[in-house]
mmCIF file of C-alpha atoms in Angstrom:
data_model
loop_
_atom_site.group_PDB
_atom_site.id
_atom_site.type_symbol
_atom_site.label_atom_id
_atom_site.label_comp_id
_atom_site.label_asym_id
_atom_site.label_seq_id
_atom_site.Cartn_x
_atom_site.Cartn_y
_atom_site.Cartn_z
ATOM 1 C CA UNK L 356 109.584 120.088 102.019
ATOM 2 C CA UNK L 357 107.753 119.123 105.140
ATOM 3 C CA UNK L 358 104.554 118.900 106.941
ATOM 4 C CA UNK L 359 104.878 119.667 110.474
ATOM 5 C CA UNK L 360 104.673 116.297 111.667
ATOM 6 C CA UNK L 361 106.693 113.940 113.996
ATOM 7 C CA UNK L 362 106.002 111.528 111.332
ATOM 8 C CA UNK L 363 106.673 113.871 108.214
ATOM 9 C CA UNK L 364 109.510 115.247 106.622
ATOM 10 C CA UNK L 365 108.552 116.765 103.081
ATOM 11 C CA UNK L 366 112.102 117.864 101.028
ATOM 12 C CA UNK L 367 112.055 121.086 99.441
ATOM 13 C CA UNK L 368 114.317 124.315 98.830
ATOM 14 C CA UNK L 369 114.149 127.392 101.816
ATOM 15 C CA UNK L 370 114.197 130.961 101.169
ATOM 16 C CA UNK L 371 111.750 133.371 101.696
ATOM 17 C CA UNK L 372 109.320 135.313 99.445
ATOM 18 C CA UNK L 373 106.765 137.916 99.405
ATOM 19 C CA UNK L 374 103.309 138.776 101.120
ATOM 20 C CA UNK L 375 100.455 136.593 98.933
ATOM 21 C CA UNK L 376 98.685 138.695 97.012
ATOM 22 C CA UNK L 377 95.180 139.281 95.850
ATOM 23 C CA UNK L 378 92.845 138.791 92.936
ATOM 24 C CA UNK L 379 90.812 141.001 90.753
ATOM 25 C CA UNK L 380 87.191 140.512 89.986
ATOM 26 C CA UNK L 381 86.488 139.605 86.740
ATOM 27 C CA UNK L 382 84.201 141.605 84.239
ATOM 28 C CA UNK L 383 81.494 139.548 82.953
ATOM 29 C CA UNK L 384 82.481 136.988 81.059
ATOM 30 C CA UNK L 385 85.714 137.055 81.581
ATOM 31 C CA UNK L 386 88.325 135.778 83.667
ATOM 32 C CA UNK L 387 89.670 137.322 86.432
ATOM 33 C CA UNK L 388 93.870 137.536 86.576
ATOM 34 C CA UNK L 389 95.596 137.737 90.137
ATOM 35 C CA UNK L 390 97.449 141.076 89.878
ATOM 36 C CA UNK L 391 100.986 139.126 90.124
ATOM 37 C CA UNK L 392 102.625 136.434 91.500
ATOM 38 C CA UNK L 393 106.005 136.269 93.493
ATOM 39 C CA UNK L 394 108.481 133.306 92.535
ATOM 40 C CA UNK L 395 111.609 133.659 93.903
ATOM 41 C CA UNK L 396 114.755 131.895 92.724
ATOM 42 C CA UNK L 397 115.967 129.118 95.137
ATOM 43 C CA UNK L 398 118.100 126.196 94.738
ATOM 44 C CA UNK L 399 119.410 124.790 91.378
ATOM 45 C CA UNK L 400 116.533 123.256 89.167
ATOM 46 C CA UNK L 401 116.580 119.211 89.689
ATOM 47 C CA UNK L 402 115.193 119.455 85.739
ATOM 48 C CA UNK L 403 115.872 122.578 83.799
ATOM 49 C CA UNK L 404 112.670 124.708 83.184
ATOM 50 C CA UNK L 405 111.566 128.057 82.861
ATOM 51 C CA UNK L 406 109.310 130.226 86.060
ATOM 52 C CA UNK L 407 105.623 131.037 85.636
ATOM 53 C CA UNK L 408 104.807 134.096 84.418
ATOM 54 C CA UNK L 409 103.964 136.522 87.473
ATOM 55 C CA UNK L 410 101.129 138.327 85.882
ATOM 56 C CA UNK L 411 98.231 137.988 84.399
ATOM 57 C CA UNK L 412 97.693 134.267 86.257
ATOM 58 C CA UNK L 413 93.627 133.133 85.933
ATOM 59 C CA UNK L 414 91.683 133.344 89.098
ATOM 60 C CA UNK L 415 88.269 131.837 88.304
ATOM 61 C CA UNK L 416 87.147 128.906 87.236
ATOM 62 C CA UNK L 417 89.111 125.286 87.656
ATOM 63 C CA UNK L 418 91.043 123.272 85.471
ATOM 64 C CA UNK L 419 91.520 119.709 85.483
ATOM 65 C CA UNK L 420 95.079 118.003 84.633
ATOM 66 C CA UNK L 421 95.517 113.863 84.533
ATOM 67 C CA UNK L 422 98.436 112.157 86.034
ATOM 68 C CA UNK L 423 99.271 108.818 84.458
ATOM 69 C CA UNK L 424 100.714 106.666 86.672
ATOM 70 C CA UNK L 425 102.255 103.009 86.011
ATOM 71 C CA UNK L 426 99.440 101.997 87.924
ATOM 72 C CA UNK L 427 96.352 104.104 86.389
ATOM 73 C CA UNK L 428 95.010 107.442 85.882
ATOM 74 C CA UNK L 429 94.478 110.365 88.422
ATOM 75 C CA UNK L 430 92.567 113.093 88.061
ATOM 76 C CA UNK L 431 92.924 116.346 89.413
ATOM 77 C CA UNK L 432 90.697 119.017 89.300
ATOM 78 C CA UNK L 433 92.329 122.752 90.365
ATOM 79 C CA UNK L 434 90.631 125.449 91.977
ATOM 80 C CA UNK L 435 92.179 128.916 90.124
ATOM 81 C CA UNK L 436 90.025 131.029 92.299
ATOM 82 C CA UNK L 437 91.383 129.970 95.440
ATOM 83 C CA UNK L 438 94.741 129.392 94.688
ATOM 84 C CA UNK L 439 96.197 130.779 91.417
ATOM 85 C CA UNK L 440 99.581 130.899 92.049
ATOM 86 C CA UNK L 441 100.148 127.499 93.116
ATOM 87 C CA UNK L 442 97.624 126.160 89.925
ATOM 88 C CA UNK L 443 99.293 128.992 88.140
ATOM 89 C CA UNK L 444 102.946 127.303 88.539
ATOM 90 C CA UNK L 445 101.427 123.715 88.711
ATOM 91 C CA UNK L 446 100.211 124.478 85.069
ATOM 92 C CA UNK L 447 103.683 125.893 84.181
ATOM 93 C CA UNK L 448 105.791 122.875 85.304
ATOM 94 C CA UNK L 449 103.275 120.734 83.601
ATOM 95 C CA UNK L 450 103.710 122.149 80.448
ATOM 96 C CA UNK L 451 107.409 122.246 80.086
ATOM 97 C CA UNK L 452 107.381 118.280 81.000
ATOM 98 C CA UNK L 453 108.543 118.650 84.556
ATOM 99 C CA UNK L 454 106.406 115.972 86.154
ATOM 100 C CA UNK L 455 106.699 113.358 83.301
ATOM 101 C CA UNK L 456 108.843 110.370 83.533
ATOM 102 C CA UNK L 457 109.530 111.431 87.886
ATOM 103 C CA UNK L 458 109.028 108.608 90.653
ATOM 104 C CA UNK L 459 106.602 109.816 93.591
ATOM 105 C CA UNK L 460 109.450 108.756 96.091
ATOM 106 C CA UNK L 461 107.443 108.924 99.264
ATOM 107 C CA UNK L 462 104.292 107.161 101.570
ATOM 108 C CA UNK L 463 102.981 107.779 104.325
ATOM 109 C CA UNK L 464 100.429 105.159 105.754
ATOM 110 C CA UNK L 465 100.623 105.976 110.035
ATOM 111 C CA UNK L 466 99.353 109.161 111.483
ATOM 112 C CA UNK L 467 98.861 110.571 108.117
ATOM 113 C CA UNK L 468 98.215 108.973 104.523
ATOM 114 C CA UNK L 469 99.906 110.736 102.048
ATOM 115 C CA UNK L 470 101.861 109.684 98.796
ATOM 116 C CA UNK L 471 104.220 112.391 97.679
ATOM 117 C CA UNK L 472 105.154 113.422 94.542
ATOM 118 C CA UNK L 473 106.905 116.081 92.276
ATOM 119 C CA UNK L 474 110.553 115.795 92.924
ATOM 120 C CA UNK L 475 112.142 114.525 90.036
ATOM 121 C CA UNK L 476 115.252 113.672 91.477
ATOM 122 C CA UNK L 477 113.280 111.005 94.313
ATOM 123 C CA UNK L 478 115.276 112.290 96.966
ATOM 124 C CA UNK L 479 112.687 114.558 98.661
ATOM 125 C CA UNK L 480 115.274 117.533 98.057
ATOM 126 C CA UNK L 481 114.500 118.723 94.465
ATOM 127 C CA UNK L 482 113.225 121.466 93.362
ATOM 128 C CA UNK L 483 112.094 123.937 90.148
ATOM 129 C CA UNK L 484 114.655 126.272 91.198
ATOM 130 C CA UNK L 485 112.201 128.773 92.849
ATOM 131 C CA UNK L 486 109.762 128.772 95.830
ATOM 132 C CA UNK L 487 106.443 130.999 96.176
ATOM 133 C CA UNK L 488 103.864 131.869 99.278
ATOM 134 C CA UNK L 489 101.496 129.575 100.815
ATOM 135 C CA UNK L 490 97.882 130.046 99.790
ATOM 136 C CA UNK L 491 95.824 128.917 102.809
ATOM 137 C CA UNK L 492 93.134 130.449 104.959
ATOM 138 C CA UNK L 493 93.321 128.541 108.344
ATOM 139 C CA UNK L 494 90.199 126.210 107.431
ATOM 140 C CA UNK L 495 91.924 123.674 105.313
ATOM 141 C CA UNK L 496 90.882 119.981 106.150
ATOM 142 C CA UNK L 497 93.343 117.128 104.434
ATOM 143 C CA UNK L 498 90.625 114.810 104.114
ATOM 144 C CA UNK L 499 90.619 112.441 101.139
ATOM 145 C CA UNK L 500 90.951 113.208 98.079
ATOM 146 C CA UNK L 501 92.860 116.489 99.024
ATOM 147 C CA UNK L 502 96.045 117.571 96.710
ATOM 148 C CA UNK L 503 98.528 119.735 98.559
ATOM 149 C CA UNK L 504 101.773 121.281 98.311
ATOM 150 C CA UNK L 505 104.463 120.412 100.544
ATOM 151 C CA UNK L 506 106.797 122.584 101.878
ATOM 152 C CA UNK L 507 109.687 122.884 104.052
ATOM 153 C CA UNK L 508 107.956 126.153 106.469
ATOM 154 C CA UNK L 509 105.657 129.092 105.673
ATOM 155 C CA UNK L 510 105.837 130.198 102.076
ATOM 156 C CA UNK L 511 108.482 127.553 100.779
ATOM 157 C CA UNK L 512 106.475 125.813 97.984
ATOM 158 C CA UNK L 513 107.564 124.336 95.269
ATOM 159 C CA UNK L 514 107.186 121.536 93.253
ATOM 160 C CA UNK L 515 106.823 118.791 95.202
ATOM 161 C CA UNK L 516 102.732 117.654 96.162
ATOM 162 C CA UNK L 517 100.947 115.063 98.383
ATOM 163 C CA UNK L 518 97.866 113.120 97.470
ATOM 164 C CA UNK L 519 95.825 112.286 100.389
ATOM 165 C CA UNK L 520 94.644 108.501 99.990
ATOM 166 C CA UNK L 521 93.105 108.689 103.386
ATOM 167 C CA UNK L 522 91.845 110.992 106.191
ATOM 168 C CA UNK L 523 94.635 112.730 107.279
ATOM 169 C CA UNK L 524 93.437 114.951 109.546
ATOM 170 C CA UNK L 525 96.104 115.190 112.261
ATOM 171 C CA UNK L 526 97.388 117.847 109.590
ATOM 172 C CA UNK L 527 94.242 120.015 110.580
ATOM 173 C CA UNK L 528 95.936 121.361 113.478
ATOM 174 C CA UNK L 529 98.973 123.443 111.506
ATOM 175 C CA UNK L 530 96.952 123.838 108.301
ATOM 176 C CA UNK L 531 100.006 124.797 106.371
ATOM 177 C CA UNK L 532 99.841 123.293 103.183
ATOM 178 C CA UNK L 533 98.144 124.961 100.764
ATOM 179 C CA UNK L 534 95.050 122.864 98.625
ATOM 180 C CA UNK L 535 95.303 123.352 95.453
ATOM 181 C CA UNK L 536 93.231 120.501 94.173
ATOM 182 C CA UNK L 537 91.299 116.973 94.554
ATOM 183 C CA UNK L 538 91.072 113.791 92.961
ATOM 184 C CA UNK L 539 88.446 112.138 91.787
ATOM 185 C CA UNK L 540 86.788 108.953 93.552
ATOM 186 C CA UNK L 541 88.372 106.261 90.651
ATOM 187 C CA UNK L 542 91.734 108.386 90.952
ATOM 188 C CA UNK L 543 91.703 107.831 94.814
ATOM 189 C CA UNK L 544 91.347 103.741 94.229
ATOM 190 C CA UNK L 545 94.698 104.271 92.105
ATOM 191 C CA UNK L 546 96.487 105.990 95.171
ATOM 192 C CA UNK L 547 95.087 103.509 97.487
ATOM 193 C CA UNK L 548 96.369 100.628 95.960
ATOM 194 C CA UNK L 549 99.683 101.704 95.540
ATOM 195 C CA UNK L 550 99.518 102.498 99.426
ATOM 196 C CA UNK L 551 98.628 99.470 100.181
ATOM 197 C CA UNK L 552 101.249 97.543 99.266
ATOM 198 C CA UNK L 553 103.017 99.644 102.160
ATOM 199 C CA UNK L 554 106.591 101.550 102.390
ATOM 200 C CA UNK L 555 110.228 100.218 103.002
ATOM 201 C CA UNK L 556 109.815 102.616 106.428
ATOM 202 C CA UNK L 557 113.323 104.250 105.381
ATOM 203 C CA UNK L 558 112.477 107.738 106.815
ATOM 204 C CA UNK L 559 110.858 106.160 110.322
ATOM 205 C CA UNK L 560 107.770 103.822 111.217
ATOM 206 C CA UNK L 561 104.915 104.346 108.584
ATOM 207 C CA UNK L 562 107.129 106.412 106.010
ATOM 208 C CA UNK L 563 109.395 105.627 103.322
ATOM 209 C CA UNK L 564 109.994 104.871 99.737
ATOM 210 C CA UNK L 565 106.439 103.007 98.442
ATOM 211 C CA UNK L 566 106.784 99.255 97.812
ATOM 212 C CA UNK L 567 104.721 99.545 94.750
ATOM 213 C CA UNK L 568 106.958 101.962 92.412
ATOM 214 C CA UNK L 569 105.037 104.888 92.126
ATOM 215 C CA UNK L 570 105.848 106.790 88.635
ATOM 216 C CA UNK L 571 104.557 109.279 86.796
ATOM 217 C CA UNK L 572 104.734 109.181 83.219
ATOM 218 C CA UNK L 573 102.903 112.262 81.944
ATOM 219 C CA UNK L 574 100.967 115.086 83.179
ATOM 220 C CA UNK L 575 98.221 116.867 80.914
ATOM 221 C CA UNK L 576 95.473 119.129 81.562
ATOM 222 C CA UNK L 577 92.417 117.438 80.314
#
């Protein structure tokens, strides 16, 4: 994956998929379900696991999901309503143990502040084995706090994430990586300090592999 970025190259699998689609209202009471969601086969799996389901996704509400780190807790809370498909296979890959035990192989600390996760082979080239559309609107802002999917070009998500530690708003300009969640202010202090112990600056000045091993041990929705 990548963000479009002299200083940013973001692994991730290419092939293209379908228009993104809709959501339904929901009756009262209830919760709404986008009317499907496209995941394409792409790549070979770095970690075997099943897709999402393509119907029947939730599109209201939020749901919240920690990250424990070797070096503390993050907390992420998801907006369905916004972005289903992306929570929708976030949730997925979470479940089946895809995250857990997986080293977040990349920081970025010039330009843009990012540490990059979701790749469990650390290379910045694994993937789940299938990609799915971008779920953006043209007014996304990758201030702190922000959790977005990386990608490697329009509608190429798909596991691999970013957590914005710091204003990174040089991203503004080619808002193509779809928000799918934020952090909390104590899970931001746990990015921040693995930041700033800096990167090894193997992909360039201000990017690399984070000096301060990054992993993530499990992932479960709160």
């Amino acid at each position: 994956m990548k963000l479009h970025h002299p200083a940013i190259v973001l692994a991730c699998t290419v092939a293209l998929v379908g228009p993104l689609l809709g959501c339904d209202r929901a009756a009262p009471g209830t919760a709404a379900a986008a009317p499907g969601c496209q995941y394409e086969a792409s790549g070979e799996a770095a970690k075997t696991v099943q897709p999402p389901k393509t119907s029947g996704a939730a599109s209201t509400g939020t749901v919240t999901f920690v990250l424990t780190l070797n070096a503390g807790d993050v907390v992420i809370t998801m907006d369905r309503r916004k972005t289903p498909c992306t929570v929708n296979s976030f949730e997925s890959l979470a479940r089946q143990g895809y995250f857990d035990h997986t080293v977040c192989h990349r920081l970025t600390d010039v330009g843009i502040r990012v540490l990059q996760c979701g790749d469990p082979t650390a290379t910045g080239s694994g993937g789940p084995g299938y990609q799915f559309a971008n779920e953006t609107d043209g007014t996304e802002s990758y201030t702190t706090g922000v959790v977005a999917m990386a990608n490697a070009g329009p509608d190429t998500n798909g596991s691999q994430f970013f957590l914005v530690w710091g204003d990174s708003t040089q991203l503004d300009s080619s808002p193509d990586y779809t928000i799918f969640g934020r952090m909390d202010t104590p899970s931001i202090a746990v990015v921040a300090k693995i930041a700033a112990a800096g990167q090894d600056g193997s992909n360039g000045d201000g990017d690399g592999k984070p000096n301060s091993p990054a992993e993530i041990i499990s992932v479960k929705q709160r």
